[in-house]
């Protein structure tokens, strides 16, 4: 029972580089989310999706892009990495919109140097 | 005012102690409330959901006071394994996470 799987677990990028954080879930959940968590801070919603082909901005979307071509996958794209994007990124899914609790992946620790 | 506010702690308590955390929220239209637990450098995990005035699960009791807009988490008979950060989460049309309260249980 894999749940929500994120790759990679760790990554170091140089300023200006781009990368994609992968997220996949095997629970057939319609709702998927990307959060970032800075040290000592609460989770902030970056983007979310209510189903394949539908995405929407969260609280802190600038500098990121997402796509949702399938129910299972919800990749997060950083086009021009900046030091302010150094954070831990969590992908989550749920079977219905909030207040349904969410299942989280293990996180991706990203450093921009 | 933050949407969800928690005392960051840390709360340092001995094994067997009872400890309580409070959380306040600003949006009176909030509908559902949760406590998540987050271990160091790990993902958040749902601890308890609160859909009415409160509920109990073993050593853990969560309560909701809508009039005063706060929720609480009570942990009885604390174990070393309870050491973690406890996140208060409030739902309107999305989940709003608090910054967490850190608990450290010592022998």
GROMACS .gro file of C-alpha atoms in nm:
model
  220
    1UNK     CA    1   0.000   0.000   0.000
    2UNK     CA    2   0.221   0.285  -0.129
    3UNK     CA    3  -0.013   0.581  -0.065
    4UNK     CA    4   0.150   0.908  -0.175
    5UNK     CA    5   0.499   0.878  -0.321
    6UNK     CA    6   0.732   1.173  -0.377
    7UNK     CA    7   1.061   1.181  -0.563
    8UNK     CA    8   1.333   1.285  -0.515
    9UNK     CA    9   1.370   1.291  -0.136
   10UNK     CA   10   1.658   1.539  -0.146
   11UNK     CA   11   1.790   1.777  -0.409
   12UNK     CA   12   2.035   2.065  -0.431
   13UNK     CA   13   1.990   2.313  -0.714
   14UNK     CA   14   2.183   2.613  -0.833
   15UNK     CA   15   2.007   2.946  -0.869
   16UNK     CA   16   1.830   2.963  -1.205
   17UNK     CA   17   1.812   2.589  -1.261
   18UNK     CA   18   1.481   2.415  -1.313
   19UNK     CA   19   1.345   2.086  -1.187
   20UNK     CA   20   1.028   1.886  -1.140
   21UNK     CA   21   0.919   1.734  -0.812
   22UNK     CA   22   0.724   1.419  -0.876
   23UNK     CA   23   0.417   1.305  -0.683
   24UNK     CA   24   0.202   1.002  -0.745
   25UNK     CA   25  -0.077   0.838  -0.546
   26UNK     CA   26  -0.238   0.498  -0.583
   27UNK     CA   27  -0.557   0.560  -0.384
   28UNK     CA   28  -0.761   0.696  -0.677
   29UNK     CA   29  -0.800   1.027  -0.496
   30UNK     CA   30  -0.941   1.318  -0.693
   31UNK     CA   31  -0.785   1.589  -0.480
   32UNK     CA   32  -0.412   1.651  -0.474
   33UNK     CA   33  -0.210   1.929  -0.314
   34UNK     CA   34   0.138   2.072  -0.298
   35UNK     CA   35   0.257   2.238   0.023
   36UNK     CA   36   0.584   2.391   0.130
   37UNK     CA   37   0.707   2.406   0.487
   38UNK     CA   38   0.979   2.648   0.589
   39UNK     CA   39   1.165   2.598   0.919
   40UNK     CA   40   0.942   2.682   1.217
   41UNK     CA   41   0.650   2.766   0.992
   42UNK     CA   42   0.317   2.609   0.909
   43UNK     CA   43   0.247   2.439   0.580
   44UNK     CA   44   0.159   2.676   0.297
   45UNK     CA   45  -0.050   2.561   0.002
   46UNK     CA   46   0.120   2.615  -0.335
   47UNK     CA   47  -0.122   2.457  -0.583
   48UNK     CA   48  -0.403   2.207  -0.571
   49UNK     CA   49  -0.605   1.999  -0.811
   50UNK     CA   50  -0.960   1.870  -0.787
   51UNK     CA   51  -0.918   1.617  -1.067
   52UNK     CA   52  -0.735   1.536  -1.387
   53UNK     CA   53  -0.703   1.844  -1.608
   54UNK     CA   54  -0.800   2.089  -1.332
   55UNK     CA   55  -0.553   2.287  -1.122
   56UNK     CA   56  -0.575   2.603  -0.914
   57UNK     CA   57  -0.346   2.834  -0.723
   58UNK     CA   58  -0.305   2.816  -0.350
   59UNK     CA   59  -0.159   3.068  -0.110
   60UNK     CA   60   0.200   3.085  -0.248
   61UNK     CA   61   0.199   2.987  -0.621
   62UNK     CA   62   0.458   3.232  -0.755
   63UNK     CA   63   0.762   3.060  -0.907
   64UNK     CA   64   0.585   2.726  -0.949
   65UNK     CA   65   0.375   2.545  -1.206
   66UNK     CA   66   0.175   2.225  -1.195
   67UNK     CA   67  -0.008   1.993  -1.429
   68UNK     CA   68  -0.253   1.708  -1.373
   69UNK     CA   69  -0.278   1.489  -1.680
   70UNK     CA   70  -0.380   1.179  -1.483
   71UNK     CA   71  -0.557   1.108  -1.154
   72UNK     CA   72  -0.240   0.952  -1.014
   73UNK     CA   73   0.025   1.214  -1.092
   74UNK     CA   74   0.064   1.575  -0.985
   75UNK     CA   75   0.415   1.708  -1.063
   76UNK     CA   76   0.539   2.045  -0.937
   77UNK     CA   77   0.771   2.243  -1.164
   78UNK     CA   78   1.026   2.506  -1.058
   79UNK     CA   79   1.136   2.699  -1.365
   80UNK     CA   80   1.398   2.941  -1.230
   81UNK     CA   81   1.508   2.827  -0.888
   82UNK     CA   82   1.561   3.101  -0.629
   83UNK     CA   83   1.706   3.078  -0.276
   84UNK     CA   84   1.361   3.167  -0.135
   85UNK     CA   85   1.236   2.834  -0.267
   86UNK     CA   86   1.461   2.641  -0.030
   87UNK     CA   87   1.209   2.443   0.170
   88UNK     CA   88   1.055   2.105   0.236
   89UNK     CA   89   0.781   2.023  -0.014
   90UNK     CA   90   0.495   1.790   0.071
   91UNK     CA   91   0.246   1.643  -0.170
   92UNK     CA   92  -0.088   1.530  -0.032
   93UNK     CA   93  -0.407   1.374  -0.156
   94UNK     CA   94  -0.762   1.328  -0.034
   95UNK     CA   95  -1.072   1.150  -0.155
   96UNK     CA   96  -1.286   1.459  -0.118
   97UNK     CA   97  -1.232   1.826  -0.062
   98UNK     CA   98  -1.153   1.955   0.286
   99UNK     CA   99  -1.263   1.873   0.557
  100UNK     CA  100  -1.163   1.528   0.441
  101UNK     CA  101  -0.823   1.458   0.602
  102UNK     CA  102  -0.528   1.437   0.369
  103UNK     CA  103  -0.261   1.175   0.316
  104UNK     CA  104   0.091   1.311   0.284
  105UNK     CA  105   0.401   1.195   0.104
  106UNK     CA  106   0.737   1.175   0.279
  107UNK     CA  107   0.847   1.514   0.149
  108UNK     CA  108   1.121   1.650  -0.078
  109UNK     CA  109   1.397   1.854   0.085
  110UNK     CA  110   1.512   2.113  -0.166
  111UNK     CA  111   1.805   2.351  -0.125
  112UNK     CA  112   1.879   2.631  -0.371
  113UNK     CA  113   2.236   2.757  -0.356
  114UNK     CA  114  -0.412   3.824   1.329
  115UNK     CA  115  -0.300   3.483   1.205
  116UNK     CA  116  -0.573   3.252   1.082
  117UNK     CA  117  -0.455   2.978   1.316
  118UNK     CA  118  -0.237   3.050   1.620
  119UNK     CA  119  -0.053   2.809   1.844
  120UNK     CA  120   0.198   2.844   2.124
  121UNK     CA  121   0.521   2.711   1.967
  122UNK     CA  122   0.646   2.571   2.300
  123UNK     CA  123   0.844   2.365   2.366
  124UNK     CA  124   0.644   2.196   2.635
  125UNK     CA  125   0.885   1.982   2.837
  126UNK     CA  126   0.699   1.727   3.052
  127UNK     CA  127   0.796   1.407   3.239
  128UNK     CA  128   0.663   1.069   3.142
  129UNK     CA  129   0.318   1.012   3.286
  130UNK     CA  130   0.226   1.379   3.294
  131UNK     CA  131  -0.086   1.532   3.147
  132UNK     CA  132  -0.031   1.812   2.900
  133UNK     CA  133  -0.271   2.037   2.709
  134UNK     CA  134  -0.227   2.250   2.400
  135UNK     CA  135  -0.457   2.524   2.281
  136UNK     CA  136  -0.511   2.667   1.937
  137UNK     CA  137  -0.716   2.969   1.832
  138UNK     CA  138  -0.862   3.042   1.491
  139UNK     CA  139  -0.989   3.364   1.339
  140UNK     CA  140  -1.250   3.254   1.084
  141UNK     CA  141  -1.583   3.193   1.253
  142UNK     CA  142  -1.701   3.014   0.938
  143UNK     CA  143  -1.449   2.734   0.993
  144UNK     CA  144  -1.624   2.403   0.970
  145UNK     CA  145  -1.388   2.126   1.066
  146UNK     CA  146  -1.087   2.092   1.285
  147UNK     CA  147  -0.796   1.853   1.309
  148UNK     CA  148  -0.487   1.779   1.509
  149UNK     CA  149  -0.190   1.644   1.314
  150UNK     CA  150   0.133   1.511   1.456
  151UNK     CA  151   0.464   1.579   1.286
  152UNK     CA  152   0.786   1.409   1.388
  153UNK     CA  153   1.114   1.581   1.318
  154UNK     CA  154   1.181   1.595   0.942
  155UNK     CA  155   0.879   1.377   0.868
  156UNK     CA  156   0.543   1.429   0.703
  157UNK     CA  157   0.236   1.536   0.905
  158UNK     CA  158   0.005   1.255   1.009
  159UNK     CA  159  -0.354   1.290   1.115
  160UNK     CA  160  -0.396   1.241   1.489
  161UNK     CA  161  -0.758   1.337   1.549
  162UNK     CA  162  -1.053   1.491   1.369
  163UNK     CA  163  -1.304   1.708   1.555
  164UNK     CA  164  -1.644   1.735   1.392
  165UNK     CA  165  -1.860   1.841   1.685
  166UNK     CA  166  -1.772   1.960   2.034
  167UNK     CA  167  -1.490   1.713   2.073
  168UNK     CA  168  -1.384   1.352   2.087
  169UNK     CA  169  -1.158   1.113   2.270
  170UNK     CA  170  -0.919   0.849   2.142
  171UNK     CA  171  -0.736   0.660   2.414
  172UNK     CA  172  -0.503   0.899   2.594
  173UNK     CA  173  -0.592   1.185   2.361
  174UNK     CA  174  -0.888   1.419   2.397
  175UNK     CA  175  -0.968   1.702   2.158
  176UNK     CA  176  -1.224   1.970   2.233
  177UNK     CA  177  -1.378   2.250   2.034
  178UNK     CA  178  -1.519   2.576   2.164
  179UNK     CA  179  -1.686   2.753   1.872
  180UNK     CA  180  -1.799   3.052   2.078
  181UNK     CA  181  -1.441   3.133   2.179
  182UNK     CA  182  -1.293   2.997   1.856
  183UNK     CA  183  -1.038   2.765   2.005
  184UNK     CA  184  -0.961   2.397   2.007
  185UNK     CA  185  -0.754   2.202   2.253
  186UNK     CA  186  -0.564   1.876   2.268
  187UNK     CA  187  -0.516   1.695   2.598
  188UNK     CA  188  -0.263   1.414   2.629
  189UNK     CA  189  -0.283   1.199   2.941
  190UNK     CA  190  -0.011   0.967   3.073
  191UNK     CA  191   0.250   1.109   2.835
  192UNK     CA  192   0.492   0.863   2.672
  193UNK     CA  193   0.839   0.928   2.538
  194UNK     CA  194   0.699   0.844   2.195
  195UNK     CA  195   0.458   1.137   2.219
  196UNK     CA  196   0.750   1.375   2.164
  197UNK     CA  197   0.669   1.556   1.840
  198UNK     CA  198   0.522   1.875   1.702
  199UNK     CA  199   0.143   1.897   1.711
  200UNK     CA  200  -0.022   2.093   1.432
  201UNK     CA  201  -0.362   2.253   1.470
  202UNK     CA  202  -0.548   2.253   1.139
  203UNK     CA  203  -0.870   2.439   1.060
  204UNK     CA  204  -1.086   2.393   0.755
  205UNK     CA  205  -1.302   2.637   0.563
  206UNK     CA  206  -1.277   2.564   0.191
  207UNK     CA  207  -0.917   2.457   0.243
  208UNK     CA  208  -0.697   2.345   0.528
  209UNK     CA  209  -0.513   2.614   0.725
  210UNK     CA  210  -0.218   2.482   0.923
  211UNK     CA  211  -0.087   2.629   1.242
  212UNK     CA  212   0.287   2.648   1.298
  213UNK     CA  213   0.274   2.375   1.559
  214UNK     CA  214   0.341   2.319   1.929
  215UNK     CA  215   0.648   2.119   2.015
  216UNK     CA  216   0.622   1.859   2.291
  217UNK     CA  217   0.923   1.695   2.453
  218UNK     CA  218   0.856   1.415   2.699
  219UNK     CA  219   1.153   1.324   2.920
  220UNK     CA  220   1.213   1.012   3.137
   0.00000   0.00000   0.00000
